[in-house]
JSON list of C-alpha atoms in Angstrom, two decimals:
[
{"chain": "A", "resi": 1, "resn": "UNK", "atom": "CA", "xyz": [90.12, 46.19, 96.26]},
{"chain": "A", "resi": 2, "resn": "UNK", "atom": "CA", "xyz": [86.80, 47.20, 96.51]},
{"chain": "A", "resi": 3, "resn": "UNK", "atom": "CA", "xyz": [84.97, 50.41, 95.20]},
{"chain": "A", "resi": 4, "resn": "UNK", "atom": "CA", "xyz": [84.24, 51.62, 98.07]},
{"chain": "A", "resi": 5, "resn": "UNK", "atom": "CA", "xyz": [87.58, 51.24, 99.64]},
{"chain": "A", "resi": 6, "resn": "UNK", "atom": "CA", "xyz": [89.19, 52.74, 95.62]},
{"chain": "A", "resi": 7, "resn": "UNK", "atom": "CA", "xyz": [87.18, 56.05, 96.26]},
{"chain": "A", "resi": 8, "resn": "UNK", "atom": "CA", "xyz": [87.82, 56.38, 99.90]},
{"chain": "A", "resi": 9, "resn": "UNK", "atom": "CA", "xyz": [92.06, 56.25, 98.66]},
{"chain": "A", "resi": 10, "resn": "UNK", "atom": "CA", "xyz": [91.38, 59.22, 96.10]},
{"chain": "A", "resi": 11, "resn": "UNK", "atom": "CA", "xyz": [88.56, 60.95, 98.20]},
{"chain": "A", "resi": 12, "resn": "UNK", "atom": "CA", "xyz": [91.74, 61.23, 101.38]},
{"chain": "A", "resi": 13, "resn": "UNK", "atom": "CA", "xyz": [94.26, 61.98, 98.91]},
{"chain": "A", "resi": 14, "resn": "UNK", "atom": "CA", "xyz": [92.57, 64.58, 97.18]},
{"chain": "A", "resi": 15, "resn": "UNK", "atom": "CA", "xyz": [90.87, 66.34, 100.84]},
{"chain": "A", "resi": 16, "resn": "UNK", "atom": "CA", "xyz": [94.51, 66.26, 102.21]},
{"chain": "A", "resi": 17, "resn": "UNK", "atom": "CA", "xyz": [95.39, 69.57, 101.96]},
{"chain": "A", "resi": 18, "resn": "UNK", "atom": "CA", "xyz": [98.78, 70.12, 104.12]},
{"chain": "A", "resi": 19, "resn": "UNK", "atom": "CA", "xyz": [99.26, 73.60, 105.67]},
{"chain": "A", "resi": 20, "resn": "UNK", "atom": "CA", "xyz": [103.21, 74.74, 104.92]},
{"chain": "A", "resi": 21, "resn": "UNK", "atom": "CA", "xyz": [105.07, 77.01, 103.13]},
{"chain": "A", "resi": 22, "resn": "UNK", "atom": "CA", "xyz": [105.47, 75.13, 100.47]},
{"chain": "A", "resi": 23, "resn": "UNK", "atom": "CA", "xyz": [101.27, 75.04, 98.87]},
{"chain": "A", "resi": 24, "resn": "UNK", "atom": "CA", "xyz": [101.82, 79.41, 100.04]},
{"chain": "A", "resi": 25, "resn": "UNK", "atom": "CA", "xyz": [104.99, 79.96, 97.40]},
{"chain": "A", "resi": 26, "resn": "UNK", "atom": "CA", "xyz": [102.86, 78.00, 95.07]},
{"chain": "A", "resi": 27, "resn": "UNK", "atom": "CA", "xyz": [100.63, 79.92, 94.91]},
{"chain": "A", "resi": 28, "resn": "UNK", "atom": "CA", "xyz": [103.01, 83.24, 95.18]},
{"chain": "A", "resi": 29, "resn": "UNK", "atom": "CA", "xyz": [104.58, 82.03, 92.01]},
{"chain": "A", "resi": 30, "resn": "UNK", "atom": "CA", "xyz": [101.08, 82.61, 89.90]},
{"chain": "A", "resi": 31, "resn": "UNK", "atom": "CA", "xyz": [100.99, 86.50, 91.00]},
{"chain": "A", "resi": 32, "resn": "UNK", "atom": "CA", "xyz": [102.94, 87.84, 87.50]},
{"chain": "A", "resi": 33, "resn": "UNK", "atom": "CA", "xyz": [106.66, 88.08, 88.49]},
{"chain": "A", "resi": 34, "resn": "UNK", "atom": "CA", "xyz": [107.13, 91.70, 87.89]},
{"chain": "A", "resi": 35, "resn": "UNK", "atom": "CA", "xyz": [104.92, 91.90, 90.98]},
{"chain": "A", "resi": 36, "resn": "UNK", "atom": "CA", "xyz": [107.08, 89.49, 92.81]},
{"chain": "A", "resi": 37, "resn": "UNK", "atom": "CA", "xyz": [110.18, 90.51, 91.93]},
{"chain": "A", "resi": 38, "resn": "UNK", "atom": "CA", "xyz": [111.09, 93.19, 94.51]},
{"chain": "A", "resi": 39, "resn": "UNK", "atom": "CA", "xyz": [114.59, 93.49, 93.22]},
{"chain": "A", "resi": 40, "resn": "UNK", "atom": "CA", "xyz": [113.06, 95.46, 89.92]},
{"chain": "A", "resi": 41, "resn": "UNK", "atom": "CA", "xyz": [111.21, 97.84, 91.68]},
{"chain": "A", "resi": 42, "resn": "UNK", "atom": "CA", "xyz": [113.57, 100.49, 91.67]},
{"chain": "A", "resi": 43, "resn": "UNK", "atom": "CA", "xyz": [113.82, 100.02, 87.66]},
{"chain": "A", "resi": 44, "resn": "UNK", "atom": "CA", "xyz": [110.14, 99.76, 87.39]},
{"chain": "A", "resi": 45, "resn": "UNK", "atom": "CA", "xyz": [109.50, 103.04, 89.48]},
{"chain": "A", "resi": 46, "resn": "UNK", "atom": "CA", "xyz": [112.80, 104.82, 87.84]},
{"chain": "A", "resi": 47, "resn": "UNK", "atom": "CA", "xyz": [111.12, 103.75, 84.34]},
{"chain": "A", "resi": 48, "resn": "UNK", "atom": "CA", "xyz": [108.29, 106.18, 85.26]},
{"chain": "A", "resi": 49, "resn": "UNK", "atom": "CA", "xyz": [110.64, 109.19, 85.34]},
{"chain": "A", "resi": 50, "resn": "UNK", "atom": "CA", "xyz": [113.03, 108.57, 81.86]},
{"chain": "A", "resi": 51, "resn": "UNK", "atom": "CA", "xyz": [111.80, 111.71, 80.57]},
{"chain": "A", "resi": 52, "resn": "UNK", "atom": "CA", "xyz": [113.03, 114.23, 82.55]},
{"chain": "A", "resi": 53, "resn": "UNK", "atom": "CA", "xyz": [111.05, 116.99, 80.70]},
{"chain": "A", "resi": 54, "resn": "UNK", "atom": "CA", "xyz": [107.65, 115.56, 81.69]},
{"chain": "A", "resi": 55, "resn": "UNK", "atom": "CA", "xyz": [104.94, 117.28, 84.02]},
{"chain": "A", "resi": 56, "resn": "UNK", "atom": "CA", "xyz": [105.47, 115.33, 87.24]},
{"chain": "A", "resi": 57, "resn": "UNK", "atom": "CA", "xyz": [101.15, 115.30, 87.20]},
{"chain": "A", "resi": 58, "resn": "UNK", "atom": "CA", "xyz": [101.42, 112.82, 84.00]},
{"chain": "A", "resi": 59, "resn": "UNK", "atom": "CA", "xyz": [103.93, 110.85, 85.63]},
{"chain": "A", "resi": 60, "resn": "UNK", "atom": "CA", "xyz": [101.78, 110.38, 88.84]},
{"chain": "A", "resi": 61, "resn": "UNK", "atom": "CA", "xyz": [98.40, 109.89, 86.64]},
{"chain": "A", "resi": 62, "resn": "UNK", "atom": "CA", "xyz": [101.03, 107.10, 84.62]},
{"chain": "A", "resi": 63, "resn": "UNK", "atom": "CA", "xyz": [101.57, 105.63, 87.53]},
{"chain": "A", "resi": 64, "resn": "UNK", "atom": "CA", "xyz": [98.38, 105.69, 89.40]},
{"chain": "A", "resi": 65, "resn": "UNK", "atom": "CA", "xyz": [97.01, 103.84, 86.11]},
{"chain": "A", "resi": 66, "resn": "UNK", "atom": "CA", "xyz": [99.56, 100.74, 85.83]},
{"chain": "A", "resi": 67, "resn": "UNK", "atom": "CA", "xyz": [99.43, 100.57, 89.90]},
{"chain": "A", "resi": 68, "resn": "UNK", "atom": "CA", "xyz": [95.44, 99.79, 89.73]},
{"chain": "A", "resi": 69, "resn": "UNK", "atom": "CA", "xyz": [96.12, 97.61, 86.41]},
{"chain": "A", "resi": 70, "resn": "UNK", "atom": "CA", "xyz": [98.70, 95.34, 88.69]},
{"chain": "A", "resi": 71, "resn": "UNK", "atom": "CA", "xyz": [95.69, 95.46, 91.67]},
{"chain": "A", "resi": 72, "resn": "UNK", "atom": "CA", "xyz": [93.65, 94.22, 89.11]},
{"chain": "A", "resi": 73, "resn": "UNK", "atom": "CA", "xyz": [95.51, 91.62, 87.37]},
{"chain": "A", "resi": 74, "resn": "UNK", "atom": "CA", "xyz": [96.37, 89.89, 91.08]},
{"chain": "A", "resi": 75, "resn": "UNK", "atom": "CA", "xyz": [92.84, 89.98, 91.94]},
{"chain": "A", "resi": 76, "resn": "UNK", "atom": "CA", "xyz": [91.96, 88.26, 88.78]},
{"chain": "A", "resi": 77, "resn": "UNK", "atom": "CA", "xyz": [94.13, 85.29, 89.85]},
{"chain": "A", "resi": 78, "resn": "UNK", "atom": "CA", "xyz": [93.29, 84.94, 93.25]},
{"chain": "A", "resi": 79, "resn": "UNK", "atom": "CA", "xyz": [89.97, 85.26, 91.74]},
{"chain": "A", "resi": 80, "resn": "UNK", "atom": "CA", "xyz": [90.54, 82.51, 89.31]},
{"chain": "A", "resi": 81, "resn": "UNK", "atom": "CA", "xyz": [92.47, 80.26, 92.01]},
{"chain": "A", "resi": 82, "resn": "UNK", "atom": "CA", "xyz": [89.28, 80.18, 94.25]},
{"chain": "A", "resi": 83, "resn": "UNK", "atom": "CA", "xyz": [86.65, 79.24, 90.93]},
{"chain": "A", "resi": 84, "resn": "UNK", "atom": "CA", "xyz": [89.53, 76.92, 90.64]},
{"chain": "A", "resi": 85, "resn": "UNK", "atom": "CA", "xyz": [89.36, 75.37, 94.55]},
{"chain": "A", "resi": 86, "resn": "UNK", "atom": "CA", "xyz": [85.49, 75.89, 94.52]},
{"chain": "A", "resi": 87, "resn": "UNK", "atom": "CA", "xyz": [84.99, 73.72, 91.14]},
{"chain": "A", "resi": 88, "resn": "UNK", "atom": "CA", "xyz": [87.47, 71.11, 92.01]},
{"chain": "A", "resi": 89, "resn": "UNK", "atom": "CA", "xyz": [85.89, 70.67, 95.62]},
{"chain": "A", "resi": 90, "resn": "UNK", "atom": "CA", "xyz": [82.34, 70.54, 94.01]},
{"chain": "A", "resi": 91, "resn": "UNK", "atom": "CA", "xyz": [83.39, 67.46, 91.60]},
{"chain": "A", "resi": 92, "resn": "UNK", "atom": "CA", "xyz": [84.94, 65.83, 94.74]},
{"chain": "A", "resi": 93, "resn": "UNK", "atom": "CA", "xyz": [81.89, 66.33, 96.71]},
{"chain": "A", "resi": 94, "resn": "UNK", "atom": "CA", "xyz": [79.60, 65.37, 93.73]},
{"chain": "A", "resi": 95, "resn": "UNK", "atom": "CA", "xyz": [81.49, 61.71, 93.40]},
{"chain": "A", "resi": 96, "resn": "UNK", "atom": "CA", "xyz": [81.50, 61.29, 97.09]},
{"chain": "A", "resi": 97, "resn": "UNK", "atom": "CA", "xyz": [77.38, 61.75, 97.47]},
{"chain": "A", "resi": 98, "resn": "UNK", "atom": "CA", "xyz": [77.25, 59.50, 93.94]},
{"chain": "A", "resi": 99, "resn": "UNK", "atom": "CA", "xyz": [79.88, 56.97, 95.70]},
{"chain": "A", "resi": 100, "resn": "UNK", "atom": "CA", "xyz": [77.44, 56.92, 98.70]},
{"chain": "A", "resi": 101, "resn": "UNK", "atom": "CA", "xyz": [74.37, 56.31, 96.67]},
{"chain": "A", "resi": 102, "resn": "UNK", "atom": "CA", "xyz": [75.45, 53.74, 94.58]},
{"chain": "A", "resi": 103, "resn": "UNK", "atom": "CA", "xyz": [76.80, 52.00, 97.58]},
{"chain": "A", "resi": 104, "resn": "UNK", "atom": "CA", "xyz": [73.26, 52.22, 99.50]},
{"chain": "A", "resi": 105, "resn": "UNK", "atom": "CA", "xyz": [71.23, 51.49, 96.66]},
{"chain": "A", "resi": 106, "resn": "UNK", "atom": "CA", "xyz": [73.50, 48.16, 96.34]},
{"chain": "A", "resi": 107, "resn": "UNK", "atom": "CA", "xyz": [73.03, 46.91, 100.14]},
{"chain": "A", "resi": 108, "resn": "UNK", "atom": "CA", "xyz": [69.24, 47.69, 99.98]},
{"chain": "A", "resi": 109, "resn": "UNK", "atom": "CA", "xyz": [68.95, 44.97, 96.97]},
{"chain": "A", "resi": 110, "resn": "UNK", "atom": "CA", "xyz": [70.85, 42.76, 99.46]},
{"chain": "A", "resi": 111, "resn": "UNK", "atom": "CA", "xyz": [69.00, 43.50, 102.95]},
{"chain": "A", "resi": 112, "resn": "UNK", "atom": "CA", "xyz": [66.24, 45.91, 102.06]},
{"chain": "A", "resi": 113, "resn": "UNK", "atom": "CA", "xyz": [63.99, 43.44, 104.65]},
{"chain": "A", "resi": 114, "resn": "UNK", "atom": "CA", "xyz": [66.27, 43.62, 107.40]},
{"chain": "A", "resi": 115, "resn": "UNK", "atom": "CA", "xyz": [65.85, 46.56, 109.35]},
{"chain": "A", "resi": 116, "resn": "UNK", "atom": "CA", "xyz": [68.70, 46.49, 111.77]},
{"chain": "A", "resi": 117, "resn": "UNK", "atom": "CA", "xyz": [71.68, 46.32, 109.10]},
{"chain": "A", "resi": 118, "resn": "UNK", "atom": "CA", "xyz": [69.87, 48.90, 107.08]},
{"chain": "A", "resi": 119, "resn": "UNK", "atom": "CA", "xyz": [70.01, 50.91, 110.10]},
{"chain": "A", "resi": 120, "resn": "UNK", "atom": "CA", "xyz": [73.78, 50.08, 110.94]},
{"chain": "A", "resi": 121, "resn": "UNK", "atom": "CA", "xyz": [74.33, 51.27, 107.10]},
{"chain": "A", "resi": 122, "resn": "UNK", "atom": "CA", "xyz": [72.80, 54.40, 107.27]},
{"chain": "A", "resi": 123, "resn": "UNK", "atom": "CA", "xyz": [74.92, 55.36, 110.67]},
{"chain": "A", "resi": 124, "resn": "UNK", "atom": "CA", "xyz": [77.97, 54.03, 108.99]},
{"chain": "A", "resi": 125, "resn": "UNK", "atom": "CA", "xyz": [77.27, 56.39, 105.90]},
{"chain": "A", "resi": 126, "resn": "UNK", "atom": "CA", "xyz": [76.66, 59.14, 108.34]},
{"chain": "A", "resi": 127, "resn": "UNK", "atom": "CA", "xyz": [79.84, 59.22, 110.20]},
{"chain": "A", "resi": 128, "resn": "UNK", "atom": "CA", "xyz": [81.63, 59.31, 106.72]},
{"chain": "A", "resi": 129, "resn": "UNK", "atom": "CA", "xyz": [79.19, 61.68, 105.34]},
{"chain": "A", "resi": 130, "resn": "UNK", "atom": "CA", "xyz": [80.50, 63.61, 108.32]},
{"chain": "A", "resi": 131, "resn": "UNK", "atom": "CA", "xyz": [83.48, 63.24, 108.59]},
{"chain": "A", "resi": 132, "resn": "UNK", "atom": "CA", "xyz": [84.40, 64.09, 104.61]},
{"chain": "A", "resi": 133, "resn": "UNK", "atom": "CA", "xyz": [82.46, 67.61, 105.11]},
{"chain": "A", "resi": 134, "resn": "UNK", "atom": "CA", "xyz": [84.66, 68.16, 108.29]},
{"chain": "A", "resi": 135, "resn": "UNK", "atom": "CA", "xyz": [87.71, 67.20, 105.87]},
{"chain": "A", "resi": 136, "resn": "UNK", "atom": "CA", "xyz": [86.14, 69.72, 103.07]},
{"chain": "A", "resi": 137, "resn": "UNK", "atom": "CA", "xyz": [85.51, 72.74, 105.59]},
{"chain": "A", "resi": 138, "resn": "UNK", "atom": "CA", "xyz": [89.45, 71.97, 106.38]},
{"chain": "A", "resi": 139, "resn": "UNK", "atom": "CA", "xyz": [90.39, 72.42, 103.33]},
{"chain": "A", "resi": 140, "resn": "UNK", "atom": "CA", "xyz": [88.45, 75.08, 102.32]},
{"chain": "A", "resi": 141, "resn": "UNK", "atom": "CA", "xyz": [89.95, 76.66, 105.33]},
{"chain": "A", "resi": 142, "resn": "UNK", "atom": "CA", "xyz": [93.15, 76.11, 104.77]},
{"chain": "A", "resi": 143, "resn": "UNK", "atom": "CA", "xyz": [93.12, 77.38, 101.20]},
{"chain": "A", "resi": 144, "resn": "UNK", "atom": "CA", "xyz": [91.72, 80.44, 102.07]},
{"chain": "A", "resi": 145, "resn": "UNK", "atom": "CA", "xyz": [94.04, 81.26, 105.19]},
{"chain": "A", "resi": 146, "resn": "UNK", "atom": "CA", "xyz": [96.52, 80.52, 102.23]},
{"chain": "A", "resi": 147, "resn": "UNK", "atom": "CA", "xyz": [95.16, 83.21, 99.82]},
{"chain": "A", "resi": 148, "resn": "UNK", "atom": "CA", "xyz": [94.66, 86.00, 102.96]},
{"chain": "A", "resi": 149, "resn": "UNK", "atom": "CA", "xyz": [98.86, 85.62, 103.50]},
{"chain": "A", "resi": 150, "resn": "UNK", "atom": "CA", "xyz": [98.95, 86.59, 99.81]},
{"chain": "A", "resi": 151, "resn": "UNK", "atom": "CA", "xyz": [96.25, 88.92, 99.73]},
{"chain": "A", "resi": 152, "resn": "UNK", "atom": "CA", "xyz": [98.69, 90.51, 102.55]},
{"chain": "A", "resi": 153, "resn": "UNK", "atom": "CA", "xyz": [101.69, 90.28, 100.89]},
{"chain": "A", "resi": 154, "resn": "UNK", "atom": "CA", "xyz": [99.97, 91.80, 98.02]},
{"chain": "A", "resi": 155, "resn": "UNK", "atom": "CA", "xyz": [98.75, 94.86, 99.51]},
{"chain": "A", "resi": 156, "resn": "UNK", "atom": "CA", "xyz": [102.17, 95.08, 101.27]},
{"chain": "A", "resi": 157, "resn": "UNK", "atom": "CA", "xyz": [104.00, 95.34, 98.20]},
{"chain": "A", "resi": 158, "resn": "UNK", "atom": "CA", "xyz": [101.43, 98.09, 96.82]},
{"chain": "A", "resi": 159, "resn": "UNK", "atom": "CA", "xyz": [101.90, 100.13, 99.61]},
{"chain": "A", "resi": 160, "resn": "UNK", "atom": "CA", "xyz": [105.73, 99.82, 99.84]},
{"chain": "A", "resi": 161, "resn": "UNK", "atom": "CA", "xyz": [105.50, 100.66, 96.04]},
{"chain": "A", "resi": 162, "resn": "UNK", "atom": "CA", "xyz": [103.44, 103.58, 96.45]},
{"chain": "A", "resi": 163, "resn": "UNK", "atom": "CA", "xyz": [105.54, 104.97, 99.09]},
{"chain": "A", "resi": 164, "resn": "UNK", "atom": "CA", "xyz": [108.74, 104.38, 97.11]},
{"chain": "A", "resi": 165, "resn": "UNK", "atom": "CA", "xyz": [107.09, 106.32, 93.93]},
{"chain": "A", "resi": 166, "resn": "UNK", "atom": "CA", "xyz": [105.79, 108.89, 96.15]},
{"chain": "A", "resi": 167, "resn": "UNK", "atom": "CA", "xyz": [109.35, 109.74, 97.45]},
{"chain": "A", "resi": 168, "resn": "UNK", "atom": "CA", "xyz": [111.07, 110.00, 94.25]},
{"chain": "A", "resi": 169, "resn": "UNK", "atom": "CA", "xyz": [107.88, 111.84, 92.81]},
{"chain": "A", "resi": 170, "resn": "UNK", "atom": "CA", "xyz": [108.82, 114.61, 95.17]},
{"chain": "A", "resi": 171, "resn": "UNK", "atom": "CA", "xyz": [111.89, 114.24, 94.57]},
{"chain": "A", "resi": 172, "resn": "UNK", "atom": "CA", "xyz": [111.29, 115.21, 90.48]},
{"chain": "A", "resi": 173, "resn": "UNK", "atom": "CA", "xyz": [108.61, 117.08, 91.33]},
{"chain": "A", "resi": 174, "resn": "UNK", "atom": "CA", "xyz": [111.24, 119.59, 93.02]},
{"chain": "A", "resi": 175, "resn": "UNK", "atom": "CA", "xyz": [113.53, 119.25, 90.24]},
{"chain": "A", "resi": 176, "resn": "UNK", "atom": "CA", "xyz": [111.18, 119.61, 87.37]},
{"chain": "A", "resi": 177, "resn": "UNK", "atom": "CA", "xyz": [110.67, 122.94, 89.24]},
{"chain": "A", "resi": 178, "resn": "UNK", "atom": "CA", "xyz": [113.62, 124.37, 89.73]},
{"chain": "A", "resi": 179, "resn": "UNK", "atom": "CA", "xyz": [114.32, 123.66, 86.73]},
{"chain": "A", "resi": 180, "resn": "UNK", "atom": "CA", "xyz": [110.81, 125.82, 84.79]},
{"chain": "A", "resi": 181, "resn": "UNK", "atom": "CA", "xyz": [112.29, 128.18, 87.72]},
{"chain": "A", "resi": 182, "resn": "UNK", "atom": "CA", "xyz": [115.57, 128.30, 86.18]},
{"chain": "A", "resi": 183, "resn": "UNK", "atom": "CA", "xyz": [114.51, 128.59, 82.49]},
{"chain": "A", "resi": 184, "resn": "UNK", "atom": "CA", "xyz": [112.04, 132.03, 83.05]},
{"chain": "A", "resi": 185, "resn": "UNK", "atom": "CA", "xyz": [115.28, 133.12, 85.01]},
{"chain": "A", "resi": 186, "resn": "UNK", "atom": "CA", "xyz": [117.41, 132.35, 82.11]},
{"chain": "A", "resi": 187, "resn": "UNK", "atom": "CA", "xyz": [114.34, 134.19, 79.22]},
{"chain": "A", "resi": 188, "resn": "UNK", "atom": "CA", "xyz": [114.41, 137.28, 81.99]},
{"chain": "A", "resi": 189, "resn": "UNK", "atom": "CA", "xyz": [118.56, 137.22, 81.59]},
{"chain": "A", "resi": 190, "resn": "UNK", "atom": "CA", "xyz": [118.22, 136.41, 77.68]},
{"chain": "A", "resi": 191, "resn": "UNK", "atom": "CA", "xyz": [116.00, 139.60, 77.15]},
{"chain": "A", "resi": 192, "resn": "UNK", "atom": "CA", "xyz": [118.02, 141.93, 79.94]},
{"chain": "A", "resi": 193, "resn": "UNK", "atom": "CA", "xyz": [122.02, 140.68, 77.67]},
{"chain": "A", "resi": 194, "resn": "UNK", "atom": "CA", "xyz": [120.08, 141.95, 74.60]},
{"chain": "A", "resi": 195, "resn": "UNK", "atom": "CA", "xyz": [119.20, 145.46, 75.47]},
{"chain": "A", "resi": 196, "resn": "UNK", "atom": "CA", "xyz": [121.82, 145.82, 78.14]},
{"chain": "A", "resi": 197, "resn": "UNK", "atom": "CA", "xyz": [125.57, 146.55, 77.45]},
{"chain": "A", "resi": 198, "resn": "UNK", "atom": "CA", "xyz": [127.09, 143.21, 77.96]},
{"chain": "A", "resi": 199, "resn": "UNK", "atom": "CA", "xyz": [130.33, 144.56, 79.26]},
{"chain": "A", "resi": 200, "resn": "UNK", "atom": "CA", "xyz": [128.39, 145.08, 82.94]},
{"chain": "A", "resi": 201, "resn": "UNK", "atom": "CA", "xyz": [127.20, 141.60, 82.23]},
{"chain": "A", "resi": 202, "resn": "UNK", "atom": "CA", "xyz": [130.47, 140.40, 81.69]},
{"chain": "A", "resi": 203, "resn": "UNK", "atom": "CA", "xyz": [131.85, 141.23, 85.11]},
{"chain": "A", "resi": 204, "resn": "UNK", "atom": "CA", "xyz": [129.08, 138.44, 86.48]},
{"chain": "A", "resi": 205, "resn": "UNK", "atom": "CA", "xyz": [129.55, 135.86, 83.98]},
{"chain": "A", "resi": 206, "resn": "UNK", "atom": "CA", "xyz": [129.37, 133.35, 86.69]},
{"chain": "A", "resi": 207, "resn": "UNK", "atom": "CA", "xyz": [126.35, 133.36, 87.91]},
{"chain": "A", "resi": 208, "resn": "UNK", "atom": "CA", "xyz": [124.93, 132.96, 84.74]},
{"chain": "A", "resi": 209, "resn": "UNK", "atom": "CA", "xyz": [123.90, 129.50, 82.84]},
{"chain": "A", "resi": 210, "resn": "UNK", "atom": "CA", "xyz": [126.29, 128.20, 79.83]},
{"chain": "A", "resi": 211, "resn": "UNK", "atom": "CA", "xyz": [123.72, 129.40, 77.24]},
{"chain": "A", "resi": 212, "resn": "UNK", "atom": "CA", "xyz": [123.45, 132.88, 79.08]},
{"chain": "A", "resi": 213, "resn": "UNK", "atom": "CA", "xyz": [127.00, 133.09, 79.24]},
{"chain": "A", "resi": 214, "resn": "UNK", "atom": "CA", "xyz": [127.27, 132.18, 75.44]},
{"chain": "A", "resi": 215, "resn": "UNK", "atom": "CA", "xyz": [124.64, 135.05, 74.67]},
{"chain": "A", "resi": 216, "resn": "UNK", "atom": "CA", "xyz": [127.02, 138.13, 76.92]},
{"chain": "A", "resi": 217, "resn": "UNK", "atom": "CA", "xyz": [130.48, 136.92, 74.99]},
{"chain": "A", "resi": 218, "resn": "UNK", "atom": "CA", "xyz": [128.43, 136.66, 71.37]},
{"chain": "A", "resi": 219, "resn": "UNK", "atom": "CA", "xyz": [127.13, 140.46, 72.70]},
{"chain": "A", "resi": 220, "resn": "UNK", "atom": "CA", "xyz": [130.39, 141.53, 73.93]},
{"chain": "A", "resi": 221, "resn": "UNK", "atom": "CA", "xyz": [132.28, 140.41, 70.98]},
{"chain": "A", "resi": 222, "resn": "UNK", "atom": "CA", "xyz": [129.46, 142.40, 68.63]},
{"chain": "A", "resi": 223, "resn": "UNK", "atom": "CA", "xyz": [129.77, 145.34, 70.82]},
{"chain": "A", "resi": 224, "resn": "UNK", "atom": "CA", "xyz": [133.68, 145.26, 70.20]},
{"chain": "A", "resi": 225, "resn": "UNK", "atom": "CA", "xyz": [133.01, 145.92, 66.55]},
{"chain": "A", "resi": 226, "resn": "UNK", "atom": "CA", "xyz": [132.63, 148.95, 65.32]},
{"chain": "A", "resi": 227, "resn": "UNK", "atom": "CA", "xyz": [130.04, 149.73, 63.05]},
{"chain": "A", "resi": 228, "resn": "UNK", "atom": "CA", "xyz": [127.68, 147.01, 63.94]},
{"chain": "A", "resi": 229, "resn": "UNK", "atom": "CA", "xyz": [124.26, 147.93, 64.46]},
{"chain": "A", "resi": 230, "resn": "UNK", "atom": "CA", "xyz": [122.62, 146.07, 67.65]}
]
């Protein structure tokens, strides 16, 4: 087998670059998989909100931060993907032109007086020359309609991931409030059991909280006892 015929083998094998779905999980599967995995969103979000004493502000700012560190870490890849692509295309393209020298250099020793065949030579390397940059632009193509349907899917997933925070956000947001609400409500009752007679408290121990309720029957039961100064 000749050189020429040993290069063109690995020069076709290594353009071919098929378009399915296959080469667009592959490269899916080098985003980190707690981006992928949508099952562990809810976790990851719900992770956010453990602490159910924290300002819902630090929670967002928490979140805000990791969400642009994820960005960041997928753009990194793609990043590093492409250098990848745009390296390994440049070595094939650098072997091809060195393939094609070597190769004319060799038939000018042989016919460098005869005019015709070196003519028939150069159109001959000019219709490959041709048709490997058409094969190169395909495959440049191709990866890069490849990395746009993950680009998508990326900024998809951020979106979907912001809107899921967002909604339970509000959600805690409303219950971190009622519940500051609930505590001045409970100091306001706290200070209004100890100067008050607790007896008249007594008679709406319901509406009160289980540590307000504890406070009236302590008072009540001191109140009982004669003698005891208040």
């Amino acid at each position: 087998m000749s050189n020429q015929t040993t290069y063109k083998s690995r020069a076709l094998e290594a353009v071919s670059y098929k378009s399915d779905q296959a080469q667009i999980e592959k490269m899916r599967t080098s985003i980190p998989e707690e981006i992928r995995e949508s099952n562990d969103t809810k976790s990851y979000l719900l992770g956010f909100f453990k602490d159910r004493t924290r300002d819902p502000n630090d929670i967002r700012s928490n979140f805000q931060k990791d969400l642009v560190k994820k960005r960041n870490q997928s753009q990194k890849i793609l990043a590093k993907e492409r250098q990848d692509f745009n390296n390994d295309e440049k070595k094939i393209r650098d072997e091809f032109f060195k393939q094609q020298k070597s190769e004319r250099d060799d038939f000018m020793r042989s016919h460098s007086k005869d005019r015709d065949k070196i003519k028939d030579n150069y159109s001959e390397q000019s219709a490959k020359k041709k048709e490997f940059l058409a094969n190169q632009k395909d495959r440049r193509d191709e990866f890069s309609a490849k990395q746009q349907v993950v680009r998508k899917d990326l900024a998809a997933y951020f979106k979907d991931l912001r809107g899921s925070f967002d909604e339970e956000w509000k959600l805690y947001k409303q219950e971190y409030k009622d519940s500051k609400d609930e505590k001045k409500r409970e100091k306001i009752l706290l200070e209004k059991a100890a100067k008050s007679n607790p007896k008249n408290l007594k008679n709406d121990l319901e509406k009160y909280s289980p540590e307000v309720q504890k406070l009236i029957l302590e008072l009540d039961e001191m109140h009982k006892k004669p003698g005891e100064d208040l």
